[in-house]
Coordinates of C-alpha atoms and ligand atoms in Angstrom, one line a residue:
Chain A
X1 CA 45.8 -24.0 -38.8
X2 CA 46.1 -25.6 -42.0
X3 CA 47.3 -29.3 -42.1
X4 CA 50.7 -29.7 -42.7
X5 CA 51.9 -26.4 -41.4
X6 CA 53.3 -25.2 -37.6
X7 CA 53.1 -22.2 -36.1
X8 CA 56.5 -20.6 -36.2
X9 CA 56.1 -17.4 -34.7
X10 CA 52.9 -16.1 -32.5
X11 CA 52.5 -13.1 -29.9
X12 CA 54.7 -14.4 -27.0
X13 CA 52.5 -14.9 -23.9
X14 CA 53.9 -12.5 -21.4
X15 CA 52.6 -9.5 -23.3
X16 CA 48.5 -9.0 -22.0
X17 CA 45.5 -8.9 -24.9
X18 CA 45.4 -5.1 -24.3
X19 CA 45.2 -2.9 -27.5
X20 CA 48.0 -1.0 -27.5
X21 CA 47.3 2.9 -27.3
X22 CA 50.5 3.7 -29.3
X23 CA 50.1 5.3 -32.9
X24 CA 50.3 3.1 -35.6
X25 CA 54.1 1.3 -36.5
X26 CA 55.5 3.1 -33.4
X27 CA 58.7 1.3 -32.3
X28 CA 57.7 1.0 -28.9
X29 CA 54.9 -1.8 -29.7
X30 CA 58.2 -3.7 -31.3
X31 CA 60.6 -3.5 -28.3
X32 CA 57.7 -4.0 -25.7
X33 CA 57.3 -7.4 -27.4
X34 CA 61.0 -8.5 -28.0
X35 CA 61.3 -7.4 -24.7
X36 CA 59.0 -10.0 -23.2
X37 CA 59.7 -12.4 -25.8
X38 CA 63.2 -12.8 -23.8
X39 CA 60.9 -12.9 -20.4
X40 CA 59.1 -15.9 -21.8
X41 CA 62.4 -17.9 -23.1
X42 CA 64.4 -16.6 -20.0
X43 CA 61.3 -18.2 -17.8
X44 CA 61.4 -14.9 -15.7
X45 CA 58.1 -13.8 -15.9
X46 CA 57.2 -14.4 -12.7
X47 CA 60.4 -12.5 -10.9
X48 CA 60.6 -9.4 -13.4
X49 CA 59.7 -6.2 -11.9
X50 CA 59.4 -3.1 -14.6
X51 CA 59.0 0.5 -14.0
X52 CA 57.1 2.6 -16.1
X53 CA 57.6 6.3 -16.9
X54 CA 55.7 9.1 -17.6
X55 CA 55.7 9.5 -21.6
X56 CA 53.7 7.7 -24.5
X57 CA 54.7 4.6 -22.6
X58 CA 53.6 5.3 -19.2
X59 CA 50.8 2.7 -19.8
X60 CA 53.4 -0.1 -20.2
X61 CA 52.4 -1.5 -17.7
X62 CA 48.9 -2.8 -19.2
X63 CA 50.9 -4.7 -22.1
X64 CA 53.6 -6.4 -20.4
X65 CA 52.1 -9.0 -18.2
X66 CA 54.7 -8.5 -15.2
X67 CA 54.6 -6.7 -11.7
X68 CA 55.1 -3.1 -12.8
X69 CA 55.3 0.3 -10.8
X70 CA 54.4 3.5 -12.2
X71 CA 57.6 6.6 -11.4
X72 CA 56.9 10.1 -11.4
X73 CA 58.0 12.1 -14.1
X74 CA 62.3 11.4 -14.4
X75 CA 62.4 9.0 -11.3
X76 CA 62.4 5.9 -12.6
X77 CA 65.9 4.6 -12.3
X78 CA 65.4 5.8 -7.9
X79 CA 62.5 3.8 -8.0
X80 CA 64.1 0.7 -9.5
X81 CA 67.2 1.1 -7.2
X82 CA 64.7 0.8 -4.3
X83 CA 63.0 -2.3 -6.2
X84 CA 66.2 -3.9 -6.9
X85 CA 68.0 -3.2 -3.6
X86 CA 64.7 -4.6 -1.7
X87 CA 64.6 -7.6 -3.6
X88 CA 67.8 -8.4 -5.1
X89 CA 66.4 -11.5 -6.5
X90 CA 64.5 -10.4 -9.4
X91 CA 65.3 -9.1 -12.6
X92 CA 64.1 -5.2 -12.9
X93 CA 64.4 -2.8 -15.4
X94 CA 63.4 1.1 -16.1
X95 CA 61.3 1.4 -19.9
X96 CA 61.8 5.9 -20.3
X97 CA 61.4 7.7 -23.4
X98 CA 63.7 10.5 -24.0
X99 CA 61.7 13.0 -22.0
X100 CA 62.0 10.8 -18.9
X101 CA 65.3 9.8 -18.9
X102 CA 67.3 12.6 -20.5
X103 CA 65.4 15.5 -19.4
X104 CA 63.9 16.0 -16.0
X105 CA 65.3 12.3 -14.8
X106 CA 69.3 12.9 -15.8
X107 CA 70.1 13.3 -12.5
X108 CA 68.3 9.7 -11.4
X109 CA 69.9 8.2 -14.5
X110 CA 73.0 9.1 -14.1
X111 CA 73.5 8.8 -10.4
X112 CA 72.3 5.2 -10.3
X113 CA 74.5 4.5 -13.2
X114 CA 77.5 6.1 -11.3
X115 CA 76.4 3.8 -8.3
X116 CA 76.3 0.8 -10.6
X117 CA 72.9 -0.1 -9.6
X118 CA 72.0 -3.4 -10.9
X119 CA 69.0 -3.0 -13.1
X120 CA 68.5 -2.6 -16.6
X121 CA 67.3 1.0 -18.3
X122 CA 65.8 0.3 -21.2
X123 CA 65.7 3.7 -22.9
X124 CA 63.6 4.8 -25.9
X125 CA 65.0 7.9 -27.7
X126 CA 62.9 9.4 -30.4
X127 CA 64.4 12.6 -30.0
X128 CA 60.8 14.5 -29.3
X129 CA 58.0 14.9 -26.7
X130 CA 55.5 12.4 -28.3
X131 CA 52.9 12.5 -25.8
X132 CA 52.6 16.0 -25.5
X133 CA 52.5 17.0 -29.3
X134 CA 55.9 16.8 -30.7
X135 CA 58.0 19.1 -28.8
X136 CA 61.5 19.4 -28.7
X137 CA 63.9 17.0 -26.9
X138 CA 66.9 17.0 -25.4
X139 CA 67.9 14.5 -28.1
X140 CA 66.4 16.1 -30.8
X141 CA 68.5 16.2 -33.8
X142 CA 70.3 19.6 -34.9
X143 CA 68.6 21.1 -37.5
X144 CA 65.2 19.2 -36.4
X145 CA 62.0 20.5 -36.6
X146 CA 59.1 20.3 -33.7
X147 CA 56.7 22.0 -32.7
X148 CA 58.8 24.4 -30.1
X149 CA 61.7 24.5 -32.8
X150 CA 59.8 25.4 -36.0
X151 CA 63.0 26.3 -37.4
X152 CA 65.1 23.4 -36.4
X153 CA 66.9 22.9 -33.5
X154 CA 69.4 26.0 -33.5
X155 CA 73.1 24.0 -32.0
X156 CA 73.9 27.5 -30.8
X157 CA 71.4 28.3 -28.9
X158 CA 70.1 25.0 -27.9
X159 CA 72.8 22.7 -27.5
X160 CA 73.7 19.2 -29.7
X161 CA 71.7 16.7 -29.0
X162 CA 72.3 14.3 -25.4
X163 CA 74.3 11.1 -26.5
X164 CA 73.4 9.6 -23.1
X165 CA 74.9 6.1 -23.8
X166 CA 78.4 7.5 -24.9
X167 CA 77.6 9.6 -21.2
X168 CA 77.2 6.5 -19.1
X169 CA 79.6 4.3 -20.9
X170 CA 82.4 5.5 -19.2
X171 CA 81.1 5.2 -15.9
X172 CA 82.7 2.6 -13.4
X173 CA 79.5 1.5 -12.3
X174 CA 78.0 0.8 -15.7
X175 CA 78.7 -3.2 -16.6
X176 CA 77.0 -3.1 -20.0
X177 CA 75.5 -0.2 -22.6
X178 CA 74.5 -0.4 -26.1
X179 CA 72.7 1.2 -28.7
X180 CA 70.2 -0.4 -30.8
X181 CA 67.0 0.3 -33.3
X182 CA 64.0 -1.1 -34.7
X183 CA 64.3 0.0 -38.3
X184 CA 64.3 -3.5 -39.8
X185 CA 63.8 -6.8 -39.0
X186 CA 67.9 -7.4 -38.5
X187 CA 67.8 -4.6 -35.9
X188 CA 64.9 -5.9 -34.3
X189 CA 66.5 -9.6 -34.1
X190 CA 70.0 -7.7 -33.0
X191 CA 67.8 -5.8 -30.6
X192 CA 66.5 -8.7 -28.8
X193 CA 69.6 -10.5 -28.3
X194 CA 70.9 -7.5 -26.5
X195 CA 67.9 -7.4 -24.2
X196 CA 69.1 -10.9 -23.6
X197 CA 72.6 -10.5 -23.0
X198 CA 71.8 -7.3 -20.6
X199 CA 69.4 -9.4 -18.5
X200 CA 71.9 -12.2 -18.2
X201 CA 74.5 -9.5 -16.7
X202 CA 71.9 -8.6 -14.2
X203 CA 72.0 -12.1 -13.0
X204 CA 75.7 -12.2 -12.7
X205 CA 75.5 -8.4 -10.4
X206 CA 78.7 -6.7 -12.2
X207 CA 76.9 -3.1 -12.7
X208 CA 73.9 -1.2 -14.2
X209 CA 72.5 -2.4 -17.5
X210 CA 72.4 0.7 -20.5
X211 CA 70.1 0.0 -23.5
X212 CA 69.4 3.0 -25.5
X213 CA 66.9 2.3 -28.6
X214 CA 67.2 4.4 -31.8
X215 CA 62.9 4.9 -31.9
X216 CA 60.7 6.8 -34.1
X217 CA 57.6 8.4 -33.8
X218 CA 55.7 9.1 -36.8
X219 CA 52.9 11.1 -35.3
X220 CA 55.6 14.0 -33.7
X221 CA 58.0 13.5 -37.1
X222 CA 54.9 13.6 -39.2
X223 CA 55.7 10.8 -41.6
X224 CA 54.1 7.7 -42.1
X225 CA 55.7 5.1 -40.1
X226 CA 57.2 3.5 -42.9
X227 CA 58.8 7.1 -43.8
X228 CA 60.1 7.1 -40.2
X229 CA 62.1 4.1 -40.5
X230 CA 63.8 5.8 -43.5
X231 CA 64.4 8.8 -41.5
X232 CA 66.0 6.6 -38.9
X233 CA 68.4 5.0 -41.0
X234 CA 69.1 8.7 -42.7
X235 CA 69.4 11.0 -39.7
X236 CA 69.5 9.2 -36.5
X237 CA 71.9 6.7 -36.9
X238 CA 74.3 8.7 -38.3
X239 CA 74.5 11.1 -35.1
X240 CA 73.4 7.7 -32.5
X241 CA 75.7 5.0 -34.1
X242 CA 74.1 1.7 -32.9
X243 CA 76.6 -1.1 -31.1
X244 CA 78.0 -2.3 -27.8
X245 CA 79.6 0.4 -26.0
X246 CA 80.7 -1.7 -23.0
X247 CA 80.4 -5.1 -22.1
X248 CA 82.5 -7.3 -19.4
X249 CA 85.6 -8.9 -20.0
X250 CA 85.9 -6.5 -22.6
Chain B
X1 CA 53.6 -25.9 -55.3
X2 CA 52.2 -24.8 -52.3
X3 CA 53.6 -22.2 -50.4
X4 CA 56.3 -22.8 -47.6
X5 CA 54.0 -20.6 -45.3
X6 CA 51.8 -17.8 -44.6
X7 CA 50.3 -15.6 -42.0
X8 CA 46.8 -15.0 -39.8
X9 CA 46.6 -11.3 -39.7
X10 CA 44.3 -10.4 -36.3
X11 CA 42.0 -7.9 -38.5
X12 CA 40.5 -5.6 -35.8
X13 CA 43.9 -5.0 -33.8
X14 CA 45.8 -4.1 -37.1
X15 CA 46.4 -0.4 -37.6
X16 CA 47.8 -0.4 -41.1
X17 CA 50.8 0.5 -40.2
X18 CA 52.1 -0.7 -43.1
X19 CA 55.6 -1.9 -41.8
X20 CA 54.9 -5.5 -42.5
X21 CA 54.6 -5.2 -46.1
X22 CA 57.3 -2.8 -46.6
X23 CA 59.4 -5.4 -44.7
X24 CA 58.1 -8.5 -46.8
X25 CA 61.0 -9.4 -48.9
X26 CA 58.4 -11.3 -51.4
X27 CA 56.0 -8.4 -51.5
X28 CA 53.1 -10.9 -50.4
X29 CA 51.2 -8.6 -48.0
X30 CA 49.4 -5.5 -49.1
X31 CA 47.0 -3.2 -46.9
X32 CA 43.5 -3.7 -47.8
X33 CA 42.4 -0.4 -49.9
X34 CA 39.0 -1.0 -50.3
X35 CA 37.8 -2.0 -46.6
X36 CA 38.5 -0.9 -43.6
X37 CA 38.6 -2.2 -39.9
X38 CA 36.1 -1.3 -36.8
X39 CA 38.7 1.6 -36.5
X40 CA 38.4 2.6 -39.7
X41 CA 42.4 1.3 -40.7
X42 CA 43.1 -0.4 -43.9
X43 CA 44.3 -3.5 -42.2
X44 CA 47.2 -6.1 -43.8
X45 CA 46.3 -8.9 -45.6
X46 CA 48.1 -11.5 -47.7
X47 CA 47.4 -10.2 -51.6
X48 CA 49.8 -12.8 -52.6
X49 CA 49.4 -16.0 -50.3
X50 CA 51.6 -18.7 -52.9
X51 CA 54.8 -16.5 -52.7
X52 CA 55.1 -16.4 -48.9
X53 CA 58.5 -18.1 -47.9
X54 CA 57.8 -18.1 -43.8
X55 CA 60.7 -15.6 -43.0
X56 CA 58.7 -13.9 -40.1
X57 CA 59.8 -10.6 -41.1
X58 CA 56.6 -9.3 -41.8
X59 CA 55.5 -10.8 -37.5
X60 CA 58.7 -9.2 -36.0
X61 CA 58.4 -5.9 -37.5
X62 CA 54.7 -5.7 -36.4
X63 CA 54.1 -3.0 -33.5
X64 CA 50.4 -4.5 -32.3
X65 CA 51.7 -8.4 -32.5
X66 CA 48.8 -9.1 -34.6
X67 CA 50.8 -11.5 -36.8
X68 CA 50.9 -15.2 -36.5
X69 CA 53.5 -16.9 -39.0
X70 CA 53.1 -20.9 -40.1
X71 CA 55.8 -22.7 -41.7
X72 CA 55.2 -26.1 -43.8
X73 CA 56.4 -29.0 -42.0
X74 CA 59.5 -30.2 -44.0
Ligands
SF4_1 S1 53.3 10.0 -30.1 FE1 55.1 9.2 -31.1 S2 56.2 8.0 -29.5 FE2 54.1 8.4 -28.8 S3 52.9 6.6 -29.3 FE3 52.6 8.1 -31.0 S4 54.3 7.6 -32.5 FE4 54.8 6.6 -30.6
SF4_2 S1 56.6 -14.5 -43.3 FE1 58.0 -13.3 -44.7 S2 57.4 -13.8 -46.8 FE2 55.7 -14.5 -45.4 S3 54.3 -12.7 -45.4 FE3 55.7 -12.4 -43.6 S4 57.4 -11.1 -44.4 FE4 56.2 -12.0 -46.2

């Protein structure tokens, strides 16, 4: 360090020194560390239980240096209602893609959000199948064009896209959703305080935890990720407006 | 005047994503054109050190964490 100077922002230590697999300027690198930058200042490290998904992030569980357990395919959100209901005492949450949650794992998601199971789902919705080679989503955008939609998704025969937070937010069971991005650096800063505020309604047991994340994914779009970020602001937002859907007291 | 901070860019974990110098409101990081990293990205580096004003824009936009941002002690 050079004299006179102090570090004012550094890699917090609850993510591992594994290289990340993701593509290059992939959202999910950005939440995975926001996310555990609110483990370290919460000083939960050591009672936060994660479960991964299947998807680009079903390696999560190398990055973010807390017990994880890998799901099947979808069944994340039963796995973390048998974590949470097992130990009640620590702080667990779901990380699914769009695939995960709001394909084959409706069902689990929206059962245990109609039960009110306290855990947070962190959801990541880049409207495509990444992993796979940029297939089409449930929340792929009308008019979008993947791989098994060459000529854009077709409303008429495939449906409008899944808004899966304005799906859960009326549920009784469901305490707290939100929608949020990682465009920018202000939507990154917003995104982590919501990470914080959903965590601190775990502690208090009122109801599940919804945080849906506006993502990208430059190698399924084919853009560069910088181009993705535009797209976000574009196309995605427009259809997924970001806010608090439902929080207590309110 | 010496600048009010600057960054340590981790060059072999860096993919050249390019998001922290599209986010740098100074324009003081650029991706290196003419070398390349052990995997072969053109990694960020500061092309413009004295203008850096230690907003940490450039550190929470990066993906890989790879950015470490150091402020001058006031
Ligand atoms: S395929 Fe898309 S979502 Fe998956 S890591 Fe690459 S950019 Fe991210
Ligand atoms: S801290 Fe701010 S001004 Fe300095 S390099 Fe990063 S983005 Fe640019």
């Amino acid at each position: 360090m050079r004299e006179g100077y102090e570090v004012i922002y550094q890699k917090p230590k609850t993510l591992t020194d594994n290289k990340m697999h993701y593509c290059p300027g992939c959202i999910h690198g950005i939440m995975h560390k926001i996310f555990m930058e609110v483990v370290e200042e919460m000083d939960i490290q050591e009672k936060t239980v994660g479960v991964c998904p299947v998807g680009c992030s079903v390696f999560a569980y190398d990055y973010m240096d807390v017990d994880m357990q890998e799901a099947a395919h979808g069944r994340a959100a039963a796995v973390a209602t048998a974590i949470k209901r097992m130990l009640p005492d620590r702080m667990v949450f779901s990380y699914q893609g769009d695939g995960d949650l709001a394909a084959i794992g409706t069902a689990e998601t929206l059962h245990a959000c109609n039960r009110g199971e306290n855990f947070l789902f962190i959801f990541i919705n880049n409207g495509i199948y990444g992993m796979t080679g940029g297939q089409m989503a449930p929340t792929t955008l009308n008019g979008q064009k993947t791989t098994t939609s060459p000529l854009g998704r077709d409303k008429k025969s495939m449906g409008s896209p899944l808004k899966m937070t304005e799906m859960v937010t009326p549920l009784d069971g469901v305490a707290f959703a939100a929608r949020v991005s990682g465009n920018n650096p202000a939507n990154v800063r917003k995104a982590k305080r919501i990470f914080r505020k959903a965590l601190e309604i775990q502690q208090q047991n009122i109801g599940t935890q919804f945080v849906e994340v506006v993502s990208n994914c430059p190698s399924g779009w084919k853009c560069t990720p910088v181009e993705s970020m535009d797209w976000i602001v574009e196309q995605s937002i427009p259809y997924y407006p970001l806010g608090i859907f439902k929080e207590p007291g309110k | 005047m010496p600048a009010k901070g600057y960054v340590e860019i981790l060059v072999d974990t860096c993919k050249g994503c390019g998001l922290c110098v599209a986010n740098c409101p100074t324009q003081c990081l650029a991706l290196k054109q003419d070398d390349t990293n052990v995997f072969g990205y053109h990694y960020s580096y500061m092309s413009d050190p004295d203008k850096c004003i230690a907003c940490m824009n450039c550190a929470v936009m990066c993906p890989d964490s790879v950015i470490t941002v150091y402020k001058k002690k006031s």
